[in-house]
Amino acid sequence: MPWHAKVTGAYSRDSTEAIENAQMIYGTLYAQGWTVNAVSGMLGNMGAESGYNPWRWQSDKVGVSTGSPWTNKGYGFVQFTPAGKYIDAAAAKAFPGYGPNFSDKVGLVSDGYAQILFVNQYADYYTTDAYPLSFADFKVSKESPGYLARAWLYNYERPEDPGATEEQRAKNANYWYQILSGEEPPPDPGPGPEPPGSKRKMPIWMMCRRWY
């Protein structure tokens, strides 16, 4: 089964490309000890982040290989921000399949594989009061896909307005659980408890993942 990638745009979650990419992601992470619940939680977020397209650049503004024009742009399945967080580190560590796509240098469709290996080893995932799972615990969790989608949203993705897409990410996670496991997803307990006075807003230092 091949990886799928294109220069711009998303794949709909029911497309052959998205489903085959998701199956490849699951196979890669299952071998690293992830549960189908955890993979589904991450995939639930990918719809909003990249549309399951490993070559996706933030706002579809494709970066150039010289680097500086894309230091503040997201890239890839999970929208590494800045893109150099993955591109520079992956190049140095020679991840199998590594080959980001640029406007002046065609990438490898297998870059999706390198990205997933990188996430497994180097995700800048931080626990929150509402979702106290450590990254190690997240990987092996059997909590509901919806809960794990929210955990990934708040502990890893950390967009400026997480609440805007929270429910859709949880629904996407349930969809992927059904696709990958062939079973109905466990009941979703809903959003985690809000820290006192938080109104589910992220600390400024965590929001900065998207801004620097």
PDB file of N, CA and C in Angstrom, residues 95-186:
ATOM      1  N   PHE A  95      15.690  10.055   9.232  1.00  0.00           N
ATOM      2  CA  PHE A  95      14.538   9.167   9.367  1.00  0.00           C
ATOM      3  C   PHE A  95      14.248   8.493   8.029  1.00  0.00           C
ATOM      4  N   PRO A  96      13.912   7.191   8.037  1.00  0.00           N
ATOM      5  CA  PRO A  96      13.566   6.505   6.785  1.00  0.00           C
ATOM      6  C   PRO A  96      12.395   7.173   6.089  1.00  0.00           C
ATOM      7  N   GLY A  97      12.539   7.372   4.785  1.00  0.00           N
ATOM      8  CA  GLY A  97      11.474   7.976   4.001  1.00  0.00           C
ATOM      9  C   GLY A  97      11.498   9.485   3.958  1.00  0.00           C
ATOM     10  N   TYR A  98      12.369  10.105   4.749  1.00  0.00           N
ATOM     11  CA  TYR A  98      12.394  11.568   4.866  1.00  0.00           C
ATOM     12  C   TYR A  98      12.531  12.244   3.499  1.00  0.00           C
ATOM     13  N   GLY A  99      11.662  13.225   3.235  1.00  0.00           N
ATOM     14  CA  GLY A  99      11.720  13.967   1.983  1.00  0.00           C
ATOM     15  C   GLY A  99      10.617  14.997   1.900  1.00  0.00           C
ATOM     16  N   PRO A 100      10.719  16.099   2.678  1.00  0.00           N
ATOM     17  CA  PRO A 100       9.680  17.140   2.640  1.00  0.00           C
ATOM     18  C   PRO A 100       9.517  17.717   1.240  1.00  0.00           C
ATOM     19  N   ASN A 101       8.317  18.202   0.968  1.00  0.00           N
ATOM     20  CA  ASN A 101       8.051  18.815  -0.327  1.00  0.00           C
ATOM     21  C   ASN A 101       8.161  20.334  -0.240  1.00  0.00           C
ATOM     22  N   PHE A 102       8.854  20.931  -1.218  1.00  0.00           N
ATOM     23  CA  PHE A 102       9.026  22.376  -1.283  1.00  0.00           C
ATOM     24  C   PHE A 102       8.586  22.880  -2.656  1.00  0.00           C
ATOM     25  N   SER A 103       8.454  24.188  -2.767  1.00  0.00           N
ATOM     26  CA  SER A 103       8.068  24.754  -4.054  1.00  0.00           C
ATOM     27  C   SER A 103       9.171  24.600  -5.090  1.00  0.00           C
ATOM     28  N   ASP A 104      10.407  24.463  -4.640  1.00  0.00           N
ATOM     29  CA  ASP A 104      11.536  24.350  -5.561  1.00  0.00           C
ATOM     30  C   ASP A 104      12.229  22.983  -5.485  1.00  0.00           C
ATOM     31  N   LYS A 105      11.624  22.045  -4.763  1.00  0.00           N
ATOM     32  CA  LYS A 105      12.241  20.725  -4.615  1.00  0.00           C
ATOM     33  C   LYS A 105      11.155  19.715  -4.306  1.00  0.00           C
ATOM     34  N   VAL A 106      10.876  18.820  -5.242  1.00  0.00           N
ATOM     35  CA  VAL A 106       9.799  17.851  -5.068  1.00  0.00           C
ATOM     36  C   VAL A 106      10.163  16.849  -3.974  1.00  0.00           C
ATOM     37  N   GLY A 107       9.224  16.604  -3.087  1.00  0.00           N
ATOM     38  CA  GLY A 107       9.468  15.704  -1.978  1.00  0.00           C
ATOM     39  C   GLY A 107       9.209  14.249  -2.308  1.00  0.00           C
ATOM     40  N   LEU A 108       9.259  13.425  -1.286  1.00  0.00           N
ATOM     41  CA  LEU A 108       8.961  12.003  -1.394  1.00  0.00           C
ATOM     42  C   LEU A 108       7.620  11.746  -0.714  1.00  0.00           C
ATOM     43  N   VAL A 109       6.778  10.914  -1.329  1.00  0.00           N
ATOM     44  CA  VAL A 109       5.505  10.609  -0.686  1.00  0.00           C
ATOM     45  C   VAL A 109       5.735   9.865   0.625  1.00  0.00           C
ATOM     46  N   SER A 110       6.881   9.223   0.744  1.00  0.00           N
ATOM     47  CA  SER A 110       7.213   8.500   1.975  1.00  0.00           C
ATOM     48  C   SER A 110       7.562   9.426   3.128  1.00  0.00           C
ATOM     49  N   ASP A 111       7.565  10.744   2.886  1.00  0.00           N
ATOM     50  CA  ASP A 111       7.841  11.675   3.986  1.00  0.00           C
ATOM     51  C   ASP A 111       6.826  11.501   5.105  1.00  0.00           C
ATOM     52  N   GLY A 112       5.620  11.065   4.748  1.00  0.00           N
ATOM     53  CA  GLY A 112       4.624  10.805   5.783  1.00  0.00           C
ATOM     54  C   GLY A 112       5.107   9.772   6.793  1.00  0.00           C
ATOM     55  N   TYR A 113       5.808   8.767   6.327  1.00  0.00           N
ATOM     56  CA  TYR A 113       6.349   7.730   7.211  1.00  0.00           C
ATOM     57  C   TYR A 113       7.374   8.335   8.165  1.00  0.00           C
ATOM     58  N   ALA A 114       8.278   9.157   7.631  1.00  0.00           N
ATOM     59  CA  ALA A 114       9.286   9.807   8.472  1.00  0.00           C
ATOM     60  C   ALA A 114       8.631  10.704   9.509  1.00  0.00           C
ATOM     61  N   GLN A 115       7.588  11.417   9.107  1.00  0.00           N
ATOM     62  CA  GLN A 115       6.893  12.302  10.039  1.00  0.00           C
ATOM     63  C   GLN A 115       6.310  11.532  11.218  1.00  0.00           C
ATOM     64  N   ILE A 116       5.710  10.391  10.933  1.00  0.00           N
ATOM     65  CA  ILE A 116       5.082   9.604  11.994  1.00  0.00           C
ATOM     66  C   ILE A 116       6.136   9.026  12.935  1.00  0.00           C
ATOM     67  N   LEU A 117       7.253   8.587  12.401  1.00  0.00           N
ATOM     68  CA  LEU A 117       8.344   8.122  13.254  1.00  0.00           C
ATOM     69  C   LEU A 117       8.851   9.256  14.142  1.00  0.00           C
ATOM     70  N   PHE A 118       8.922  10.460  13.572  1.00  0.00           N
ATOM     71  CA  PHE A 118       9.384  11.618  14.326  1.00  0.00           C
ATOM     72  C   PHE A 118       8.409  11.955  15.451  1.00  0.00           C
ATOM     73  N   VAL A 119       7.118  11.952  15.153  1.00  0.00           N
ATOM     74  CA  VAL A 119       6.118  12.228  16.181  1.00  0.00           C
ATOM     75  C   VAL A 119       6.241  11.225  17.326  1.00  0.00           C
ATOM     76  N   ASN A 120       6.384   9.966  16.991  1.00  0.00           N
ATOM     77  CA  ASN A 120       6.485   8.932  18.020  1.00  0.00           C
ATOM     78  C   ASN A 120       7.654   9.183  18.971  1.00  0.00           C
ATOM     79  N   GLN A 121       8.748   9.700  18.451  1.00  0.00           N
ATOM     80  CA  GLN A 121       9.942   9.875  19.270  1.00  0.00           C
ATOM     81  C   GLN A 121      10.092  11.266  19.871  1.00  0.00           C
ATOM     82  N   TYR A 122       9.629  12.293  19.153  1.00  0.00           N
ATOM     83  CA  TYR A 122       9.982  13.654  19.554  1.00  0.00           C
ATOM     84  C   TYR A 122       8.803  14.619  19.657  1.00  0.00           C
ATOM     85  N   ALA A 123       7.596  14.141  19.822  1.00  0.00           N
ATOM     86  CA  ALA A 123       6.449  15.044  19.925  1.00  0.00           C
ATOM     87  C   ALA A 123       6.608  15.985  21.107  1.00  0.00           C
ATOM     88  N   ASP A 124       6.384  17.280  20.884  1.00  0.00           N
ATOM     89  CA  ASP A 124       6.416  18.245  21.992  1.00  0.00           C
ATOM     90  C   ASP A 124       5.028  18.277  22.641  1.00  0.00           C
ATOM     91  N   TYR A 125       4.774  17.216  23.358  1.00  0.00           N
ATOM     92  CA  TYR A 125       3.487  16.935  23.994  1.00  0.00           C
ATOM     93  C   TYR A 125       3.623  17.266  25.474  1.00  0.00           C
ATOM     94  N   TYR A 126       2.707  18.093  25.992  1.00  0.00           N
ATOM     95  CA  TYR A 126       2.758  18.508  27.392  1.00  0.00           C
ATOM     96  C   TYR A 126       1.403  18.266  28.040  1.00  0.00           C
ATOM     97  N   THR A 127       1.398  17.648  29.201  1.00  0.00           N
ATOM     98  CA  THR A 127       0.141  17.370  29.881  1.00  0.00           C
ATOM     99  C   THR A 127      -0.522  18.661  30.366  1.00  0.00           C
ATOM    100  N   THR A 128      -1.837  18.631  30.477  1.00  0.00           N
ATOM    101  CA  THR A 128      -2.615  19.730  31.019  1.00  0.00           C
ATOM    102  C   THR A 128      -3.452  19.203  32.179  1.00  0.00           C
ATOM    103  N   ASP A 129      -3.991  20.113  32.982  1.00  0.00           N
ATOM    104  CA  ASP A 129      -4.827  19.686  34.101  1.00  0.00           C
ATOM    105  C   ASP A 129      -6.054  18.926  33.614  1.00  0.00           C
ATOM    106  N   ALA A 130      -6.619  19.373  32.498  1.00  0.00           N
ATOM    107  CA  ALA A 130      -7.815  18.715  31.975  1.00  0.00           C
ATOM    108  C   ALA A 130      -7.509  17.353  31.369  1.00  0.00           C
ATOM    109  N   TYR A 131      -6.303  17.201  30.818  1.00  0.00           N
ATOM    110  CA  TYR A 131      -5.897  15.948  30.154  1.00  0.00           C
ATOM    111  C   TYR A 131      -4.506  15.570  30.668  1.00  0.00           C
ATOM    112  N   PRO A 132      -4.442  14.935  31.852  1.00  0.00           N
ATOM    113  CA  PRO A 132      -3.161  14.685  32.519  1.00  0.00           C
ATOM    114  C   PRO A 132      -2.376  13.488  32.005  1.00  0.00           C
ATOM    115  N   LEU A 133      -2.806  12.865  30.925  1.00  0.00           N
ATOM    116  CA  LEU A 133      -2.058  11.735  30.361  1.00  0.00           C
ATOM    117  C   LEU A 133      -0.675  12.176  29.906  1.00  0.00           C
ATOM    118  N   SER A 134       0.364  11.473  30.330  1.00  0.00           N
ATOM    119  CA  SER A 134       1.690  11.701  29.762  1.00  0.00           C
ATOM    120  C   SER A 134       1.705  11.169  28.333  1.00  0.00           C
ATOM    121  N   PHE A 135       2.734  11.523  27.577  1.00  0.00           N
ATOM    122  CA  PHE A 135       2.821  11.031  26.201  1.00  0.00           C
ATOM    123  C   PHE A 135       2.935   9.509  26.197  1.00  0.00           C
ATOM    124  N   ALA A 136       3.724   8.969  27.102  1.00  0.00           N
ATOM    125  CA  ALA A 136       3.864   7.511  27.183  1.00  0.00           C
ATOM    126  C   ALA A 136       2.523   6.855  27.487  1.00  0.00           C
ATOM    127  N   ASP A 137       1.748   7.453  28.381  1.00  0.00           N
ATOM    128  CA  ASP A 137       0.441   6.905  28.719  1.00  0.00           C
ATOM    129  C   ASP A 137      -0.553   7.083  27.572  1.00  0.00           C
ATOM    130  N   PHE A 138      -0.446   8.206  26.861  1.00  0.00           N
ATOM    131  CA  PHE A 138      -1.328   8.445  25.715  1.00  0.00           C
ATOM    132  C   PHE A 138      -1.172   7.326  24.689  1.00  0.00           C
ATOM    133  N   LYS A 139       0.039   6.967  24.377  1.00  0.00           N
ATOM    134  CA  LYS A 139       0.303   5.977  23.339  1.00  0.00           C
ATOM    135  C   LYS A 139      -0.384   4.636  23.606  1.00  0.00           C
ATOM    136  N   VAL A 140      -0.475   4.254  24.872  1.00  0.00           N
ATOM    137  CA  VAL A 140      -1.010   2.929  25.210  1.00  0.00           C
ATOM    138  C   VAL A 140      -2.415   3.012  25.798  1.00  0.00           C
ATOM    139  N   SER A 141      -3.009   4.197  25.748  1.00  0.00           N
ATOM    140  CA  SER A 141      -4.313   4.399  26.383  1.00  0.00           C
ATOM    141  C   SER A 141      -5.441   3.654  25.671  1.00  0.00           C
ATOM    142  N   LYS A 142      -6.397   3.195  26.467  1.00  0.00           N
ATOM    143  CA  LYS A 142      -7.620   2.597  25.934  1.00  0.00           C
ATOM    144  C   LYS A 142      -8.830   3.449  26.283  1.00  0.00           C
ATOM    145  N   GLU A 143      -8.571   4.721  26.598  1.00  0.00           N
ATOM    146  CA  GLU A 143      -9.669   5.675  26.763  1.00  0.00           C
ATOM    147  C   GLU A 143     -10.386   5.818  25.420  1.00  0.00           C
ATOM    148  N   SER A 144     -11.535   6.445  25.430  1.00  0.00           N
ATOM    149  CA  SER A 144     -12.294   6.580  24.198  1.00  0.00           C
ATOM    150  C   SER A 144     -11.543   7.430  23.180  1.00  0.00           C
ATOM    151  N   PRO A 145     -11.738   7.173  21.881  1.00  0.00           N
ATOM    152  CA  PRO A 145     -11.086   7.984  20.850  1.00  0.00           C
ATOM    153  C   PRO A 145     -11.413   9.468  20.976  1.00  0.00           C
ATOM    154  N   GLY A 146     -12.654   9.782  21.364  1.00  0.00           N
ATOM    155  CA  GLY A 146     -13.028  11.178  21.523  1.00  0.00           C
ATOM    156  C   GLY A 146     -12.221  11.865  22.612  1.00  0.00           C
ATOM    157  N   TYR A 147     -12.072  11.184  23.736  1.00  0.00           N
ATOM    158  CA  TYR A 147     -11.262  11.731  24.832  1.00  0.00           C
ATOM    159  C   TYR A 147      -9.815  11.926  24.383  1.00  0.00           C
ATOM    160  N   LEU A 148      -9.281  10.945  23.679  1.00  0.00           N
ATOM    161  CA  LEU A 148      -7.880  11.028  23.256  1.00  0.00           C
ATOM    162  C   LEU A 148      -7.689  12.080  22.162  1.00  0.00           C
ATOM    163  N   ALA A 149      -8.716  12.313  21.347  1.00  0.00           N
ATOM    164  CA  ALA A 149      -8.627  13.402  20.371  1.00  0.00           C
ATOM    165  C   ALA A 149      -8.503  14.738  21.093  1.00  0.00           C
ATOM    166  N   ARG A 150      -9.286  14.919  22.168  1.00  0.00           N
ATOM    167  CA  ARG A 150      -9.203  16.154  22.932  1.00  0.00           C
ATOM    168  C   ARG A 150      -7.858  16.272  23.649  1.00  0.00           C
ATOM    169  N   ALA A 151      -7.357  15.154  24.157  1.00  0.00           N
ATOM    170  CA  ALA A 151      -6.053  15.170  24.812  1.00  0.00           C
ATOM    171  C   ALA A 151      -4.969  15.596  23.824  1.00  0.00           C
ATOM    172  N   TRP A 152      -5.016  15.056  22.609  1.00  0.00           N
ATOM    173  CA  TRP A 152      -4.023  15.421  21.589  1.00  0.00           C
ATOM    174  C   TRP A 152      -4.163  16.891  21.181  1.00  0.00           C
ATOM    175  N   LEU A 153      -5.403  17.343  21.110  1.00  0.00           N
ATOM    176  CA  LEU A 153      -5.660  18.741  20.765  1.00  0.00           C
ATOM    177  C   LEU A 153      -5.037  19.685  21.794  1.00  0.00           C
ATOM    178  N   TYR A 154      -5.302  19.449  23.056  1.00  0.00           N
ATOM    179  CA  TYR A 154      -4.850  20.376  24.102  1.00  0.00           C
ATOM    180  C   TYR A 154      -3.411  20.144  24.542  1.00  0.00           C
ATOM    181  N   ASN A 155      -2.943  18.913  24.440  1.00  0.00           N
ATOM    182  CA  ASN A 155      -1.595  18.599  24.916  1.00  0.00           C
ATOM    183  C   ASN A 155      -0.530  18.661  23.826  1.00  0.00           C
ATOM    184  N   TYR A 156      -0.957  18.540  22.579  1.00  0.00           N
ATOM    185  CA  TYR A 156       0.016  18.583  21.484  1.00  0.00           C
ATOM    186  C   TYR A 156      -0.279  19.682  20.464  1.00  0.00           C
ATOM    187  N   GLU A 157      -1.413  19.674  19.841  1.00  0.00           N
ATOM    188  CA  GLU A 157      -1.663  20.616  18.745  1.00  0.00           C
ATOM    189  C   GLU A 157      -1.709  22.070  19.223  1.00  0.00           C
ATOM    190  N   ARG A 158      -2.482  22.334  20.267  1.00  0.00           N
ATOM    191  CA  ARG A 158      -2.516  23.656  20.909  1.00  0.00           C
ATOM    192  C   ARG A 158      -2.745  24.817  19.936  1.00  0.00           C
ATOM    193  N   PRO A 159      -3.809  24.783  19.126  1.00  0.00           N
ATOM    194  CA  PRO A 159      -4.094  25.921  18.247  1.00  0.00           C
ATOM    195  C   PRO A 159      -4.561  27.117  19.078  1.00  0.00           C
ATOM    196  N   GLU A 160      -4.650  28.250  18.442  1.00  0.00           N
ATOM    197  CA  GLU A 160      -5.036  29.474  19.147  1.00  0.00           C
ATOM    198  C   GLU A 160      -6.432  29.361  19.746  1.00  0.00           C
ATOM    199  N   ASP A 161      -7.361  28.707  19.044  1.00  0.00           N
ATOM    200  CA  ASP A 161      -8.725  28.542  19.532  1.00  0.00           C
ATOM    201  C   ASP A 161      -9.104  27.071  19.482  1.00  0.00           C
ATOM    202  N   PRO A 162      -8.655  26.284  20.451  1.00  0.00           N
ATOM    203  CA  PRO A 162      -8.909  24.835  20.391  1.00  0.00           C
ATOM    204  C   PRO A 162     -10.386  24.476  20.442  1.00  0.00           C
ATOM    205  N   GLY A 163     -11.177  25.279  21.135  1.00  0.00           N
ATOM    206  CA  GLY A 163     -12.588  24.954  21.259  1.00  0.00           C
ATOM    207  C   GLY A 163     -13.351  25.005  19.953  1.00  0.00           C
ATOM    208  N   ALA A 164     -12.833  25.750  18.978  1.00  0.00           N
ATOM    209  CA  ALA A 164     -13.550  25.927  17.713  1.00  0.00           C
ATOM    210  C   ALA A 164     -13.714  24.623  16.947  1.00  0.00           C
ATOM    211  N   THR A 165     -12.763  23.714  17.094  1.00  0.00           N
ATOM    212  CA  THR A 165     -12.809  22.460  16.325  1.00  0.00           C
ATOM    213  C   THR A 165     -12.799  21.229  17.228  1.00  0.00           C
ATOM    214  N   GLU A 166     -12.918  21.427  18.515  1.00  0.00           N
ATOM    215  CA  GLU A 166     -12.795  20.324  19.471  1.00  0.00           C
ATOM    216  C   GLU A 166     -13.792  19.201  19.195  1.00  0.00           C
ATOM    217  N   GLU A 167     -15.053  19.544  19.022  1.00  0.00           N
ATOM    218  CA  GLU A 167     -16.078  18.524  18.843  1.00  0.00           C
ATOM    219  C   GLU A 167     -15.890  17.767  17.537  1.00  0.00           C
ATOM    220  N   GLN A 168     -15.525  18.479  16.470  1.00  0.00           N
ATOM    221  CA  GLN A 168     -15.322  17.809  15.191  1.00  0.00           C
ATOM    222  C   GLN A 168     -14.139  16.859  15.241  1.00  0.00           C
ATOM    223  N   ARG A 169     -13.082  17.245  15.937  1.00  0.00           N
ATOM    224  CA  ARG A 169     -11.921  16.354  16.062  1.00  0.00           C
ATOM    225  C   ARG A 169     -12.302  15.080  16.808  1.00  0.00           C
ATOM    226  N   ALA A 170     -13.125  15.225  17.847  1.00  0.00           N
ATOM    227  CA  ALA A 170     -13.567  14.047  18.595  1.00  0.00           C
ATOM    228  C   ALA A 170     -14.425  13.133  17.717  1.00  0.00           C
ATOM    229  N   LYS A 171     -15.306  13.711  16.914  1.00  0.00           N
ATOM    230  CA  LYS A 171     -16.129  12.912  16.006  1.00  0.00           C
ATOM    231  C   LYS A 171     -15.265  12.212  14.965  1.00  0.00           C
ATOM    232  N   ASN A 172     -14.260  12.912  14.451  1.00  0.00           N
ATOM    233  CA  ASN A 172     -13.350  12.288  13.488  1.00  0.00           C
ATOM    234  C   ASN A 172     -12.617  11.112  14.107  1.00  0.00           C
ATOM    235  N   ALA A 173     -12.240  11.245  15.367  1.00  0.00           N
ATOM    236  CA  ALA A 173     -11.538  10.150  16.055  1.00  0.00           C
ATOM    237  C   ALA A 173     -12.424   8.910  16.133  1.00  0.00           C
ATOM    238  N   ASN A 174     -13.707   9.103  16.435  1.00  0.00           N
ATOM    239  CA  ASN A 174     -14.628   7.963  16.474  1.00  0.00           C
ATOM    240  C   ASN A 174     -14.753   7.314  15.098  1.00  0.00           C
ATOM    241  N   TYR A 175     -14.782   8.141  14.057  1.00  0.00           N
ATOM    242  CA  TYR A 175     -14.840   7.624  12.681  1.00  0.00           C
ATOM    243  C   TYR A 175     -13.628   6.739  12.403  1.00  0.00           C
ATOM    244  N   TRP A 176     -12.431   7.230  12.772  1.00  0.00           N
ATOM    245  CA  TRP A 176     -11.228   6.460  12.472  1.00  0.00           C
ATOM    246  C   TRP A 176     -11.143   5.184  13.303  1.00  0.00           C
ATOM    247  N   TYR A 177     -11.669   5.220  14.507  1.00  0.00           N
ATOM    248  CA  TYR A 177     -11.692   3.996  15.309  1.00  0.00           C
ATOM    249  C   TYR A 177     -12.524   2.922  14.617  1.00  0.00           C
ATOM    250  N   GLN A 178     -13.655   3.321  14.072  1.00  0.00           N
ATOM    251  CA  GLN A 178     -14.499   2.355  13.356  1.00  0.00           C
ATOM    252  C   GLN A 178     -13.813   1.832  12.100  1.00  0.00           C
ATOM    253  N   ILE A 179     -13.150   2.719  11.374  1.00  0.00           N
ATOM    254  CA  ILE A 179     -12.454   2.304  10.150  1.00  0.00           C
ATOM    255  C   ILE A 179     -11.324   1.331  10.465  1.00  0.00           C
ATOM    256  N   LEU A 180     -10.537   1.636  11.487  1.00  0.00           N
ATOM    257  CA  LEU A 180      -9.332   0.855  11.775  1.00  0.00           C
ATOM    258  C   LEU A 180      -9.619  -0.419  12.559  1.00  0.00           C
ATOM    259  N   SER A 181     -10.620  -0.399  13.426  1.00  0.00           N
ATOM    260  CA  SER A 181     -10.888  -1.566  14.273  1.00  0.00           C
ATOM    261  C   SER A 181     -12.073  -2.392  13.791  1.00  0.00           C
ATOM    262  N   GLY A 182     -12.954  -1.752  13.001  1.00  0.00           N
ATOM    263  CA  GLY A 182     -14.160  -2.437  12.570  1.00  0.00           C
ATOM    264  C   GLY A 182     -15.203  -2.564  13.666  1.00  0.00           C
ATOM    265  N   GLU A 183     -15.034  -1.817  14.763  1.00  0.00           N
ATOM    266  CA  GLU A 183     -15.942  -1.890  15.893  1.00  0.00           C
ATOM    267  C   GLU A 183     -16.502  -0.506  16.231  1.00  0.00           C
ATOM    268  N   GLU A 184     -17.580  -0.492  16.989  1.00  0.00           N
ATOM    269  CA  GLU A 184     -18.122   0.761  17.483  1.00  0.00           C
ATOM    270  C   GLU A 184     -17.160   1.339  18.535  1.00  0.00           C
ATOM    271  N   PRO A 185     -16.959   2.658  18.539  1.00  0.00           N
ATOM    272  CA  PRO A 185     -16.040   3.240  19.522  1.00  0.00           C
ATOM    273  C   PRO A 185     -16.613   3.209  20.928  1.00  0.00           C
ATOM    274  N   PRO A 186     -15.762   3.140  21.945  1.00  0.00           N
ATOM    275  CA  PRO A 186     -16.248   3.232  23.325  1.00  0.00           C
ATOM    276  C   PRO A 186     -16.935   4.574  23.557  1.00  0.00           C
TER     277      PRO A 186
END
